[in-house]
XYZ file of C-alpha atoms in Angstrom:
595
model
C 94.258 149.871 182.548
C 90.550 149.481 182.382
C 89.025 149.416 185.848
C 86.699 146.712 184.903
C 89.414 144.329 183.696
C 91.362 144.880 186.949
C 88.150 144.095 189.096
C 87.493 141.098 186.994
C 90.937 139.747 187.363
C 91.042 140.428 191.082
C 87.763 138.410 191.600
C 88.753 135.496 189.328
C 92.164 135.388 191.262
C 90.325 135.371 194.491
C 87.843 132.560 193.575
C 90.717 130.285 192.404
C 93.024 130.854 195.234
C 90.325 130.768 197.957
C 88.804 127.573 196.559
C 92.086 126.054 196.709
C 92.938 127.113 200.148
C 89.778 125.881 201.931
C 89.861 122.480 199.987
C 93.465 121.735 200.540
C 93.787 123.058 204.112
C 90.436 121.868 205.298
C 89.803 125.436 206.589
C 86.464 127.171 207.001
C 83.245 126.890 209.057
C 79.855 128.029 207.704
C 78.094 130.478 209.978
C 74.801 132.477 209.697
C 75.438 136.048 208.658
C 73.894 137.528 211.775
C 76.293 135.821 214.184
C 78.292 137.852 216.837
C 76.781 141.007 215.593
C 77.719 140.486 211.888
C 74.230 141.881 210.873
C 75.320 145.243 212.525
C 78.308 145.536 210.101
C 77.729 148.466 207.717
C 78.473 146.256 204.654
C 75.189 144.312 203.826
C 75.812 140.794 202.636
C 73.486 139.218 200.197
C 73.410 135.828 201.561
C 72.414 134.053 204.720
C 75.673 132.179 205.209
C 79.224 133.138 205.448
C 82.477 131.145 205.600
C 84.737 131.988 208.575
C 88.430 131.150 208.264
C 90.773 131.544 211.214
C 94.272 132.725 210.740
C 95.577 131.861 214.077
C 99.379 132.716 213.384
C 98.029 136.343 212.460
C 95.596 136.527 215.357
C 92.685 137.370 212.920
C 89.877 135.729 210.945
C 88.226 136.180 207.537
C 84.427 136.051 207.012
C 83.466 135.547 203.487
C 80.095 135.910 201.757
C 79.112 132.789 200.164
C 77.305 133.564 196.834
C 77.099 130.034 195.790
C 77.833 126.860 197.708
C 78.964 124.011 195.644
C 78.305 120.252 196.490
C 81.207 119.184 194.213
C 83.808 121.710 195.452
C 83.962 125.106 193.761
C 82.152 127.881 195.713
C 81.548 131.343 194.664
C 82.594 134.187 197.080
C 81.599 137.755 197.490
C 82.446 140.371 200.120
C 85.328 139.576 202.472
C 85.550 140.956 206.126
C 88.719 140.728 208.357
C 88.908 141.115 212.017
C 87.807 139.489 215.214
C 85.414 140.048 218.277
C 87.789 142.515 219.875
C 88.769 144.675 216.889
C 85.537 144.267 214.935
C 85.271 143.713 211.149
C 86.010 145.565 208.171
C 86.078 144.935 204.419
C 89.329 143.695 202.913
C 90.441 143.965 199.306
C 90.830 140.585 197.350
C 94.595 140.854 196.744
C 95.145 141.706 200.448
C 93.267 138.562 201.380
C 95.375 136.394 199.099
C 98.545 137.778 200.677
C 97.200 137.021 204.010
C 96.613 133.372 203.026
C 99.902 132.947 201.720
C 101.446 134.578 204.991
C 99.357 132.044 206.992
C 100.683 129.079 205.198
C 104.180 130.414 205.673
C 103.777 130.982 209.351
C 102.256 127.543 209.674
C 105.212 125.861 208.046
C 107.643 127.683 210.421
C 105.532 126.812 213.431
C 105.815 123.056 212.330
C 109.514 123.194 211.995
C 109.268 122.743 208.145
C 110.700 126.233 206.972
C 112.665 124.673 204.215
C 109.562 123.562 202.592
C 108.043 127.154 202.713
C 108.421 129.056 199.482
C 106.480 132.041 200.494
C 108.115 134.549 198.034
C 107.768 132.051 195.091
C 104.225 131.655 195.763
C 103.556 135.345 196.267
C 105.350 136.276 193.171
C 103.527 133.732 191.051
C 100.034 134.828 192.507
C 100.779 138.406 191.552
C 102.172 137.427 188.086
C 99.142 135.407 187.460
C 96.850 138.423 188.394
C 98.817 140.876 186.247
C 98.750 138.592 183.379
C 95.047 138.078 183.611
C 94.544 141.870 183.906
C 96.456 142.234 180.609
C 94.482 139.553 178.709
C 91.168 140.882 179.985
C 91.898 144.457 179.137
C 92.745 143.480 175.539
C 89.901 141.129 174.844
C 87.338 143.338 176.577
C 88.148 146.029 174.065
C 86.957 143.899 171.121
C 83.456 142.915 170.285
C 84.428 139.231 170.099
C 81.970 136.527 171.636
C 84.424 134.909 173.813
C 81.813 132.351 175.053
C 80.524 131.434 171.639
C 80.065 127.629 171.628
C 80.624 127.614 167.809
C 84.070 129.168 167.837
C 86.733 127.413 165.776
C 89.176 125.268 167.509
C 91.967 127.811 167.852
C 89.431 130.580 169.011
C 88.234 128.357 171.850
C 91.860 127.397 172.757
C 92.608 131.230 173.106
C 89.555 131.989 174.984
C 90.703 130.629 178.431
C 91.140 134.108 180.077
C 90.674 132.610 183.744
C 92.533 129.299 183.371
C 92.383 126.302 185.761
C 89.221 126.404 187.803
C 91.090 125.143 191.102
C 94.571 126.395 190.755
C 95.821 129.271 192.873
C 98.003 130.784 190.120
C 96.158 129.848 186.762
C 97.884 132.430 184.667
C 101.312 132.387 185.878
C 103.940 132.420 183.088
C 107.198 132.739 184.965
C 109.991 133.021 182.363
C 108.090 135.083 179.897
C 108.984 138.874 179.791
C 106.029 141.237 179.645
C 106.624 142.250 176.046
C 106.672 138.598 175.055
C 103.053 137.908 175.821
C 101.677 139.832 172.953
C 103.245 137.247 170.585
C 103.300 133.968 172.453
C 100.485 133.928 174.943
C 97.267 132.325 173.497
C 94.941 134.786 175.166
C 96.425 137.630 172.994
C 96.160 135.619 169.814
C 99.664 136.527 168.546
C 101.298 134.915 165.569
C 104.930 134.001 165.010
C 107.075 132.086 162.811
C 109.086 129.233 164.231
C 112.890 129.572 164.822
C 115.173 127.211 162.755
C 118.543 125.661 163.153
C 120.271 123.475 160.730
C 121.327 120.320 162.566
C 123.905 117.745 161.325
C 122.430 114.552 160.776
C 124.952 112.696 163.153
C 123.444 114.273 166.081
C 119.909 114.210 164.951
C 117.491 111.612 166.682
C 113.878 111.120 165.355
C 111.186 108.484 164.789
C 107.931 108.351 163.179
C 105.177 105.689 163.375
C 103.780 107.084 159.860
C 104.602 106.174 156.363
C 105.937 109.783 156.025
C 109.288 110.406 157.701
C 110.098 113.390 160.156
C 112.141 115.000 157.373
C 109.058 115.052 155.178
C 106.840 116.444 157.787
C 109.269 119.305 158.733
C 109.761 120.243 154.947
C 105.939 120.655 154.620
C 106.133 123.366 157.231
C 109.017 125.555 155.989
C 110.295 127.133 152.695
C 113.904 126.371 153.773
C 116.048 124.833 151.052
C 117.988 121.783 152.060
C 121.678 122.477 152.040
C 122.383 118.840 151.402
C 121.313 115.473 152.846
C 123.413 115.966 155.910
C 121.722 118.917 157.294
C 118.142 118.931 158.835
C 116.189 122.151 159.390
C 115.022 121.748 162.878
C 112.073 123.878 163.959
C 111.968 125.403 167.491
C 109.680 127.767 169.453
C 111.218 131.197 169.450
C 111.169 131.382 173.289
C 113.078 128.069 173.619
C 115.527 129.104 170.729
C 116.436 132.340 172.568
C 117.026 130.074 175.777
C 119.131 127.612 173.899
C 121.541 130.092 172.327
C 122.764 131.038 175.792
C 123.237 127.375 176.890
C 126.990 126.208 176.936
C 126.236 122.862 175.332
C 124.461 124.463 172.477
C 127.192 127.184 172.017
C 129.827 124.335 171.868
C 127.862 122.465 169.322
C 127.652 125.600 167.096
C 131.455 126.249 167.632
C 132.246 122.832 166.405
C 129.941 123.266 163.411
C 127.163 120.705 164.350
C 124.494 123.301 164.634
C 123.863 126.477 162.620
C 121.587 129.389 163.584
C 119.127 130.060 160.757
C 116.376 132.153 162.567
C 112.700 132.555 161.993
C 111.086 131.527 158.751
C 108.327 129.439 157.169
C 104.618 129.370 158.170
C 103.061 131.456 160.834
C 101.850 129.860 163.900
C 99.817 130.783 167.004
C 99.778 129.235 170.546
C 97.137 126.804 171.754
C 95.953 126.874 175.428
C 99.005 125.099 176.653
C 101.344 127.962 175.339
C 103.959 125.473 174.071
C 101.775 123.692 171.370
C 101.582 125.803 168.268
C 98.782 125.733 165.597
C 98.620 126.599 161.996
C 95.060 125.938 160.475
C 96.374 124.960 157.060
C 99.087 122.549 158.447
C 98.618 118.772 158.946
C 100.653 119.078 162.061
C 101.053 120.782 165.466
C 104.414 121.021 167.238
C 104.647 120.623 170.975
C 107.911 122.238 172.256
C 109.884 122.681 175.434
C 109.913 126.196 176.518
C 111.770 127.896 179.326
C 108.534 128.946 181.152
C 106.815 127.633 184.322
C 103.148 127.283 183.512
C 100.960 126.675 186.738
C 103.270 124.147 188.559
C 105.881 123.207 186.163
C 108.668 124.145 183.842
C 107.285 122.904 180.545
C 109.828 120.546 179.073
C 109.591 117.401 177.073
C 111.358 114.539 178.631
C 113.500 112.240 176.519
C 111.639 109.202 177.710
C 108.316 110.993 176.824
C 109.243 111.355 173.220
C 108.687 107.599 172.445
C 105.887 107.210 174.942
C 103.241 108.717 172.574
C 104.471 106.459 169.688
C 104.435 103.278 171.736
C 101.048 103.892 173.256
C 99.708 104.703 169.818
C 101.040 101.340 168.775
C 99.232 99.629 171.615
C 96.009 101.289 170.729
C 96.382 100.167 167.003
C 97.181 96.605 167.816
C 94.498 96.261 170.534
C 92.038 97.788 168.033
C 90.351 99.634 170.626
C 87.721 101.905 169.297
C 84.870 104.153 170.396
C 82.156 105.914 168.346
C 82.513 108.913 170.503
C 86.127 109.078 171.684
C 89.203 109.966 169.490
C 92.910 110.400 170.276
C 94.742 113.451 168.850
C 97.996 111.307 168.378
C 101.614 112.334 168.588
C 103.033 110.006 165.836
C 106.453 111.431 165.608
C 109.317 113.252 167.504
C 112.633 114.618 166.924
C 115.502 115.923 168.980
C 119.354 116.431 169.156
C 121.815 114.263 171.169
C 124.741 116.051 172.750
C 127.277 114.743 175.227
C 126.929 115.420 178.835
C 123.221 116.269 178.897
C 120.169 113.863 179.136
C 117.827 116.481 177.428
C 119.369 118.914 174.987
C 116.394 121.282 174.880
C 115.585 120.422 171.173
C 112.936 117.728 172.385
C 109.959 118.249 170.001
C 106.822 116.345 169.598
C 104.877 116.228 166.304
C 100.991 116.157 166.935
C 98.406 115.419 164.403
C 96.048 118.351 163.339
C 92.585 117.133 162.737
C 91.152 120.489 162.764
C 92.336 121.841 159.376
C 88.874 122.769 158.430
C 88.736 125.081 161.462
C 87.163 122.694 163.926
C 84.189 124.865 164.471
C 82.339 123.849 167.628
C 85.308 121.968 169.021
C 86.233 123.338 172.641
C 88.330 122.431 175.459
C 86.123 121.454 178.489
C 88.097 124.189 180.445
C 86.589 126.838 178.130
C 83.113 125.116 178.136
C 82.924 125.538 181.922
C 84.765 128.753 182.448
C 83.244 131.441 184.444
C 81.435 133.915 182.105
C 82.460 137.472 181.823
C 79.997 139.827 183.695
C 76.880 140.177 181.735
C 77.436 137.153 179.690
C 76.423 133.455 179.831
C 79.043 130.528 179.972
C 79.382 128.470 176.882
C 77.377 125.690 178.752
C 74.581 128.038 179.553
C 74.486 129.462 175.914
C 74.278 125.913 174.644
C 71.535 124.775 177.038
C 69.371 127.949 176.436
C 69.516 127.592 172.744
C 68.590 123.722 172.837
C 65.792 124.423 175.126
C 64.404 127.028 172.686
C 64.832 124.741 169.730
C 63.266 121.738 171.486
C 60.604 123.768 173.302
C 61.706 121.996 176.505
C 62.702 123.063 180.031
C 66.279 123.989 180.963
C 66.223 121.211 183.542
C 65.249 118.552 180.946
C 67.717 119.663 178.340
C 70.371 120.057 180.935
C 69.949 116.370 182.053
C 69.864 115.173 178.475
C 73.083 117.051 177.513
C 74.838 115.836 180.773
C 73.932 112.160 180.108
C 75.190 112.620 176.410
C 78.445 114.193 177.730
C 78.928 111.214 180.311
C 78.351 108.566 177.593
C 80.671 110.334 175.130
C 83.510 111.248 177.447
C 83.421 109.584 180.720
C 82.401 106.099 179.965
C 84.701 105.404 177.030
C 87.642 106.368 179.274
C 86.624 103.968 181.960
C 86.189 101.244 179.354
C 89.617 101.795 178.029
C 91.021 101.445 181.471
C 89.068 98.311 182.081
C 90.020 96.693 178.792
C 93.616 97.609 178.438
C 94.799 99.104 181.772
C 95.362 102.469 180.261
C 94.204 105.422 182.282
C 94.461 108.925 180.916
C 95.245 112.349 182.484
C 91.998 113.561 181.089
C 91.649 116.884 182.910
C 89.692 119.882 181.368
C 92.394 121.296 179.158
C 93.552 117.907 177.719
C 89.861 117.096 177.015
C 87.944 118.485 173.937
C 84.388 118.116 172.962
C 82.613 118.806 169.698
C 79.493 120.666 170.469
C 78.873 122.276 166.994
C 75.321 120.922 167.107
C 74.632 121.558 170.790
C 74.979 118.083 172.348
C 78.474 116.488 172.642
C 79.157 114.309 169.533
C 82.847 113.593 170.017
C 85.436 113.585 172.666
C 89.045 114.243 171.837
C 92.002 113.390 174.164
C 95.488 115.015 173.673
C 98.715 114.723 175.586
C 101.304 111.763 175.095
C 102.694 112.811 178.587
C 99.235 111.685 180.186
C 99.184 108.035 179.808
C 99.161 105.737 182.882
C 99.674 101.950 182.195
C 98.702 99.622 185.128
C 101.192 97.290 186.395
C 98.605 94.707 186.544
C 98.156 94.658 182.716
C 101.851 94.827 182.081
C 101.875 91.217 180.617
C 98.835 91.742 178.292
C 100.320 95.097 176.928
C 103.812 93.824 176.487
C 102.428 90.944 174.536
C 100.847 93.450 172.232
C 103.910 95.703 171.849
C 107.151 94.161 173.193
C 108.960 97.589 172.924
C 106.983 98.683 176.143
C 109.398 96.586 178.110
C 112.110 99.112 177.178
C 109.959 102.262 177.407
C 110.491 104.296 180.564
C 107.890 105.924 182.720
C 104.685 104.371 181.325
C 103.700 101.759 184.042
C 102.463 102.718 187.291
C 101.043 100.798 190.433
C 97.315 100.450 190.309
C 96.812 102.387 193.494
C 98.703 105.403 191.956
C 96.549 105.288 189.044
C 93.254 105.068 191.107
C 94.217 108.560 192.746
C 95.261 110.183 189.745
C 92.434 108.919 187.450
C 89.918 109.883 190.232
C 91.326 113.437 190.367
C 91.815 114.082 186.533
C 88.704 112.394 185.117
C 86.185 113.043 188.001
C 87.383 115.965 190.189
C 88.973 118.055 187.555
C 86.611 117.339 184.556
C 83.238 115.800 185.443
C 82.760 117.689 188.647
C 83.722 120.841 186.924
C 80.989 120.277 184.316
C 78.445 119.528 187.147
C 79.546 122.575 188.898
C 78.948 124.824 185.813
C 75.382 123.681 185.453
C 74.629 124.359 189.127
C 76.453 127.788 189.259
C 74.535 128.808 186.083
C 71.321 127.772 187.720
C 70.350 125.212 184.968
C 70.248 122.114 187.191
C 70.951 121.043 190.788
C 74.482 119.704 191.357
C 73.211 116.861 193.452
C 70.790 115.845 190.703
C 73.573 115.614 188.240
C 75.709 113.725 190.708
C 72.997 111.101 190.733
C 72.947 110.833 186.971
C 76.625 110.395 186.946
C 76.385 107.757 189.738
C 73.615 105.719 187.763
C 75.876 105.941 184.750
C 78.893 104.648 186.536
C 77.019 101.810 188.106
C 75.639 100.847 184.606
C 79.332 101.085 183.308
C 80.583 98.835 186.088
C 78.186 96.065 185.201
C 80.061 96.032 181.652
C 83.535 96.046 183.148
C 85.468 93.051 184.535
C 88.855 94.505 185.342
C 90.405 97.744 186.505
C 87.439 99.781 185.435
C 85.185 97.992 187.920
C 87.548 98.362 190.742
C 87.913 102.053 189.809
C 84.133 102.756 189.970
C 83.748 100.661 193.174
C 86.389 102.583 194.942
C 85.060 105.916 193.476
C 81.605 105.301 194.940
C 82.326 103.572 198.260
C 85.337 105.572 199.627
C 84.726 108.203 202.126
C 87.545 110.355 201.090
C 89.212 110.712 197.613
C 92.637 111.936 196.656
C 92.769 115.454 195.465
C 95.734 117.176 193.693
C 96.614 120.046 195.882
C 97.755 122.757 193.427
C 98.123 125.404 196.128
C 100.372 123.079 198.335
C 102.338 122.125 195.373
C 102.829 125.674 194.341
C 103.533 126.793 197.834
C 106.275 124.140 198.410
C 107.437 124.869 194.821
C 107.070 121.312 193.765
C 107.872 120.885 189.955
C 105.734 117.704 189.406
C 107.369 116.916 186.005
C 110.756 116.808 187.800
C 109.570 114.619 190.668
C 109.874 110.870 190.942
C 106.731 109.467 189.113
C 105.797 113.238 188.476
C 104.185 113.172 191.873
C 102.471 116.552 192.920
C 101.220 117.002 196.439
C 97.950 115.203 197.091
C 95.355 115.621 199.960
C 92.305 113.704 200.913
C 88.897 115.400 200.476
C 85.325 114.237 201.192
C 83.752 112.089 198.536
C 80.677 113.844 197.066
C 79.195 110.473 195.952
C 79.453 109.258 199.711
C 78.285 112.648 201.090
C 75.134 112.426 198.720
C 74.566 108.775 199.885
C 74.555 110.142 203.550
C 71.879 112.780 202.748
C 69.735 110.266 200.945
C 69.794 108.103 204.122
C 69.000 111.001 206.414
C 66.114 112.034 204.043
C 64.781 108.499 204.025
C 64.772 108.340 207.892
C 62.556 111.476 208.028
C 59.798 110.140 205.835
């Protein structure tokens, strides 16, 4: 393995895990580098401040070089020292630090009498697995001359460029359930291609629905060269990983023994994985398929639940009948689904969602926000920095002026429409970085795309209005949520996960101060609020005035081994963190008092 790939993966793993730890456990105190003889340590630190984290259950502390201090919540760390006043301080390797932090969480759980909730081994394995996967991906991609951060990549190239993953997840590249040799074919980072695996399914156990003029049968026959046996048998496509899993399941074996399912094997078009791993893409196809797979990605085993199959169709009908439109916001819809009904199981494992593919022309310049804000490889600029520098040169303007102009365009294109949708229809979206795409082919954002039929939250306060539009909503499970639950989730996904990540990238790249961009966002939100009259106005008001905001604790969710998709209301662990909007207001008040 290339040493550079190993070091890059170590550093990326450290940044993600350490940021999660200090945010979710409220740990760490900022100290000057020279405190307690620190300046006499042989390792010279590059900054004037360090973060000290006490690990009381292990009778030691960590002192961490702060290379970049973020106002919205993702810092950059350098050298880490371990020790205390008695033993002195010595430099610690990144992976050793991560193991120490996991051990501290475990000992704390034991001390609090909560040992059953401690999944030390699971968290440790997932962390190491994520690190090793990242090493593999980096080693392969660094060996090519590909411009990974090129903002004019095609849609699928951008999807497959996420080498580091979620910006605030402790195990961003964990793929538990995939064998090492399977990554080459099925991991998006390695750009493998594969055929779908087909079963012939008897029509009596097939369940399917389409909101299009075209039936599911027609959609599937577009994708394969399989010949119809007769009208009683349906060629059912499946992700190869899921097919291998299902062939070992008793309920599938029984259906095959009774002649209801036949094993055909791989055939048809060649597909490649998008960033979610389980949604597959072929540039020439009208459709993508979103499968269940027997793999834990980040927090959850990635399965399509039966009630989710209709959810995308029903919400699509709501949006159609409400005639909600935006010039800068589009939904990548999921207009059809197919599955198999078998006795004794709620989900057979065949649950498959058909997704529209708007990027048959390649989708050049369409990128996930996750890829847009991803940390650059050493010696490179991030996608955002590349865009801003090119625009500044074209327009003969300063980086700061272009940055503010770009950010305002982004907010008006992506943030404001989603709040307006929530205000008008009571529909909030799980609009995190990976579900959110921007078209930046011309530099500035021109279109925002949202994907994920599992990411709709319908407000209880709008139930009557929405069911009047689509009466089927009354019988559709898992779509309506209490308004306060939506407030927390919408705040996390839209603001902390997406908008704050964009703000952080500008600050970390030295393009524009985070606090200045936060002011721009605050102004835009206030302006948006004046146009709202319902849930959107309440959402913005809470967002701007609360001293603390709900934050999805991915580390604690991971440490306690919570599969959020299997929990009631799909509830992960949430914690309260300081609200940057309020922190900025406090700073402005303090500044005003001094002048």
